[in-house]
XYZ file of C-alpha atoms in Angstrom:
283
model
C 132.102 -250.874 -35.129
C 135.828 -250.076 -35.368
C 137.912 -252.673 -33.554
C 141.464 -252.670 -32.264
C 143.780 -255.654 -32.746
C 142.454 -257.038 -29.459
C 138.968 -257.269 -30.948
C 137.642 -254.524 -28.686
C 136.043 -251.389 -30.072
C 138.675 -248.713 -30.699
C 138.302 -245.768 -28.326
C 139.407 -242.305 -29.341
C 139.744 -239.577 -26.733
C 139.381 -235.869 -27.366
C 140.821 -233.280 -24.999
C 139.068 -230.045 -25.907
C 135.412 -230.449 -26.887
C 134.746 -227.003 -28.317
C 134.315 -225.881 -31.912
C 136.863 -228.438 -33.111
C 136.421 -231.330 -30.722
C 132.642 -231.673 -30.906
C 132.365 -232.065 -34.720
C 135.460 -234.295 -34.841
C 133.898 -236.530 -32.210
C 130.609 -236.603 -34.079
C 132.295 -237.819 -37.272
C 134.273 -240.461 -35.384
C 131.119 -241.751 -33.704
C 129.332 -241.981 -37.044
C 132.198 -244.134 -38.338
C 131.874 -246.611 -35.456
C 134.539 -245.480 -33.020
C 133.881 -245.128 -29.309
C 134.582 -241.500 -28.379
C 135.339 -240.053 -24.952
C 136.426 -236.548 -24.100
C 136.854 -233.762 -21.592
C 136.724 -229.978 -21.456
C 136.834 -227.460 -18.596
C 133.892 -225.518 -20.053
C 130.444 -226.781 -19.098
C 128.796 -225.586 -22.321
C 131.325 -227.540 -24.406
C 130.777 -230.666 -22.311
C 127.019 -230.340 -22.682
C 127.117 -229.915 -26.457
C 129.531 -232.844 -26.803
C 127.264 -235.092 -24.758
C 124.344 -234.200 -27.033
C 126.134 -235.709 -30.056
C 126.977 -238.894 -28.147
C 130.480 -238.260 -26.834
C 131.076 -239.798 -23.403
C 132.275 -236.913 -21.253
C 134.889 -237.769 -18.599
C 136.316 -235.818 -15.666
C 139.628 -234.764 -17.196
C 142.640 -235.610 -19.388
C 143.844 -238.403 -17.086
C 140.495 -240.160 -17.360
C 140.654 -239.831 -21.141
C 144.206 -241.180 -21.269
C 143.208 -244.107 -19.080
C 140.724 -245.541 -21.610
C 141.672 -244.204 -25.059
C 143.731 -245.952 -27.726
C 144.362 -242.599 -29.414
C 144.009 -239.160 -27.821
C 143.401 -236.063 -29.948
C 144.536 -232.845 -28.263
C 142.472 -229.889 -29.500
C 143.328 -227.040 -27.129
C 144.547 -223.547 -27.991
C 148.073 -222.832 -26.799
C 151.438 -224.457 -26.092
C 150.960 -224.085 -22.336
C 147.559 -225.793 -22.541
C 149.080 -228.710 -24.463
C 151.737 -228.876 -21.764
C 149.126 -228.991 -19.009
C 146.873 -231.629 -20.562
C 149.887 -233.853 -21.195
C 152.035 -233.488 -18.073
C 149.921 -232.207 -15.176
C 148.937 -234.450 -12.277
C 145.585 -234.903 -14.049
C 147.201 -235.101 -17.476
C 146.896 -237.671 -20.232
C 150.204 -239.309 -19.370
C 149.283 -239.665 -15.701
C 146.165 -241.562 -16.735
C 147.687 -243.639 -19.510
C 150.485 -245.119 -17.368
C 152.109 -246.711 -20.401
C 151.846 -246.714 -24.144
C 149.360 -244.340 -25.749
C 149.160 -242.657 -29.141
C 148.632 -238.911 -29.121
C 147.727 -236.652 -32.043
C 148.156 -232.941 -31.427
C 145.570 -231.091 -33.497
C 146.348 -227.811 -31.739
C 148.417 -225.242 -33.592
C 151.638 -225.043 -31.591
C 155.094 -223.772 -32.416
C 157.304 -226.238 -34.296
C 160.049 -225.669 -31.734
C 157.746 -226.734 -28.922
C 156.659 -229.787 -30.932
C 160.280 -230.892 -31.326
C 160.903 -230.243 -27.629
C 157.966 -232.512 -26.772
C 159.336 -235.239 -29.007
C 162.694 -235.173 -27.236
C 161.095 -235.244 -23.802
C 159.014 -238.296 -24.677
C 161.730 -240.410 -26.296
C 161.553 -243.933 -24.843
C 158.283 -243.244 -23.009
C 156.109 -245.497 -25.161
C 154.083 -242.502 -26.358
C 153.409 -242.346 -30.102
C 153.283 -238.743 -31.314
C 151.515 -237.327 -34.353
C 151.024 -233.656 -35.122
C 147.773 -232.938 -36.922
C 146.820 -229.246 -37.244
C 144.007 -228.492 -39.663
C 142.916 -225.842 -42.154
C 139.685 -224.582 -43.778
C 137.853 -223.541 -40.644
C 134.776 -224.429 -38.661
C 132.430 -225.013 -41.604
C 134.758 -227.688 -42.981
C 134.968 -229.319 -39.557
C 131.192 -229.627 -39.473
C 131.051 -231.253 -42.914
C 134.149 -233.399 -42.394
C 136.130 -231.660 -45.138
C 139.102 -230.180 -43.314
C 142.652 -230.441 -44.584
C 145.151 -232.015 -42.199
C 148.873 -231.208 -42.032
C 150.346 -234.387 -40.592
C 153.698 -235.278 -39.109
C 155.143 -238.240 -37.246
C 156.297 -241.798 -37.755
C 154.914 -243.092 -41.058
C 153.660 -246.440 -39.730
C 151.958 -244.770 -36.766
C 150.361 -242.163 -39.003
C 149.022 -244.779 -41.406
C 147.661 -246.801 -38.485
C 145.356 -243.915 -37.614
C 144.663 -242.559 -41.093
C 141.225 -244.278 -41.254
C 140.205 -242.350 -38.137
C 141.481 -239.081 -39.575
C 139.583 -239.719 -42.801
C 136.298 -239.563 -40.891
C 136.658 -235.788 -40.478
C 139.133 -234.774 -43.212
C 138.874 -234.863 -46.997
C 142.557 -234.075 -47.623
C 145.347 -235.518 -45.493
C 149.040 -234.820 -46.028
C 151.765 -236.694 -44.165
C 154.658 -234.248 -44.520
C 157.493 -235.833 -42.555
C 158.552 -236.435 -38.979
C 156.821 -235.076 -35.895
C 156.640 -231.285 -36.151
C 156.444 -231.194 -39.948
C 152.702 -230.668 -39.734
C 153.196 -227.667 -37.455
C 155.726 -226.186 -39.874
C 153.195 -226.508 -42.700
C 150.402 -224.989 -40.588
C 152.698 -222.085 -39.759
C 153.233 -221.474 -43.475
C 149.492 -221.740 -44.103
C 148.777 -219.127 -41.454
C 151.434 -216.739 -42.722
C 149.857 -216.779 -46.174
C 146.299 -216.624 -44.816
C 146.932 -213.455 -42.810
C 148.947 -211.891 -45.626
C 145.981 -212.405 -47.964
C 143.585 -210.947 -45.420
C 145.813 -207.909 -45.002
C 145.918 -207.345 -48.750
C 142.146 -207.801 -49.049
C 141.514 -205.247 -46.314
C 143.800 -202.604 -47.778
C 142.551 -203.077 -51.324
C 138.851 -202.912 -50.447
C 139.302 -199.904 -48.185
C 141.005 -198.089 -51.058
C 138.204 -199.136 -53.433
C 135.645 -197.647 -51.053
C 137.577 -194.401 -50.625
C 137.631 -194.043 -54.414
C 133.843 -194.210 -54.580
C 133.314 -197.746 -55.877
C 131.144 -200.323 -54.101
C 133.599 -202.677 -52.335
C 131.058 -205.516 -52.189
C 130.582 -205.475 -55.952
C 134.341 -205.368 -56.417
C 134.712 -208.305 -53.998
C 132.342 -210.383 -56.137
C 134.492 -209.693 -59.176
C 137.759 -210.339 -57.341
C 136.501 -213.724 -56.154
C 136.516 -214.799 -59.807
C 139.790 -213.087 -60.671
C 143.500 -213.756 -60.285
C 143.202 -212.058 -56.860
C 140.939 -214.827 -55.524
C 141.966 -216.243 -52.135
C 140.269 -218.215 -49.341
C 139.888 -215.320 -46.925
C 138.318 -213.172 -49.663
C 135.748 -215.753 -50.761
C 134.800 -216.849 -47.224
C 134.664 -213.273 -45.878
C 137.051 -214.399 -43.151
C 137.481 -210.824 -41.899
C 133.934 -210.967 -40.526
C 134.934 -213.679 -38.054
C 136.555 -212.959 -34.653
C 140.058 -214.088 -35.772
C 141.114 -215.111 -32.240
C 144.375 -216.783 -33.280
C 145.933 -214.172 -35.597
C 148.373 -212.752 -33.040
C 149.400 -216.223 -31.920
C 149.903 -217.411 -35.502
C 152.128 -214.503 -36.487
C 154.110 -214.656 -33.240
C 154.879 -218.326 -33.901
C 156.162 -217.455 -37.377
C 158.262 -214.524 -36.202
C 159.721 -216.430 -33.233
C 160.646 -219.368 -35.453
C 162.243 -216.961 -37.935
C 164.391 -215.570 -35.117
C 165.513 -219.100 -34.198
C 166.234 -219.902 -37.852
C 168.054 -216.576 -38.341
C 165.953 -215.580 -41.330
C 164.396 -212.180 -41.973
C 160.643 -212.149 -42.703
C 159.807 -208.464 -43.261
C 156.422 -209.178 -44.827
C 155.386 -211.323 -41.862
C 156.303 -208.498 -39.496
C 154.227 -206.051 -41.499
C 151.276 -208.450 -41.702
C 151.332 -208.872 -37.932
C 150.924 -205.114 -37.489
C 148.292 -204.823 -40.243
C 146.118 -207.501 -38.601
C 146.562 -205.812 -35.221
C 145.439 -202.510 -36.761
C 142.438 -204.151 -38.388
C 141.288 -205.630 -35.100
C 141.760 -202.369 -33.212
C 139.908 -200.431 -35.934
C 136.974 -202.850 -35.895
C 136.764 -203.393 -32.133
C 137.736 -207.069 -32.333
C 139.148 -208.450 -29.056
C 142.879 -209.070 -28.964
C 143.625 -211.903 -26.521
C 147.022 -212.088 -24.922
C 149.326 -214.561 -26.677
C 152.235 -214.349 -24.250
C 151.217 -217.210 -21.993
C 153.983 -218.902 -20.065
C 154.250 -222.661 -20.300
C 153.121 -224.602 -17.267
């Protein structure tokens, strides 16, 4: 049993119990932490309860009892809501609480959050992950971490329950910057894979046989070996918009990123993959 300095079992809250939150909670439970969580989707709540997570009514209830809260929702506006709404984490916590944001959000929004919470008693860590759902299930994700060093090290043992590689990259927001870079390269690789294999097929050579060879060649990349293009890719538009918006703020030209954004859009249209709206206003 993991214990806090008070001698009580350490409780970790998870806001967002879907494909990320459920396996993260399962690993934390196996390591001896008490785990509570919430999610607006009944199916997610049901699956979380099956692995032993105590499901609560909402973010405020999670904030009320947790020593650390992991936020694992999809968009900036959802992070905003689960933190600051009347039923948000901060309304329930009513004092000091440590929060790790595992969502992929824009670095600019992360830094805005940090400024808004100065002096509030809230400890902030950013903690986006890489390697996908399979790695979450096995506890082998990579974490891009940011935040105060002492705070990060305090919670590293908890993070190690679901991650095999953990990088603390600097102050709060540094993890989001690294995840942005990861996503830019991921989608660029997928774009190159798609174009190359379509050309191979048009020239009369079996693209699957060529893929097998490429996976052992200097062209090898994660999206090629995992066949990532066969997955729904729900976050591609969001990921590239974050990169392009941040480039505008930084006054730097990223022509390849702009092209990749359009290539991925074309791939999804061509293959009938849904394209969710990414232009969601903040709460």
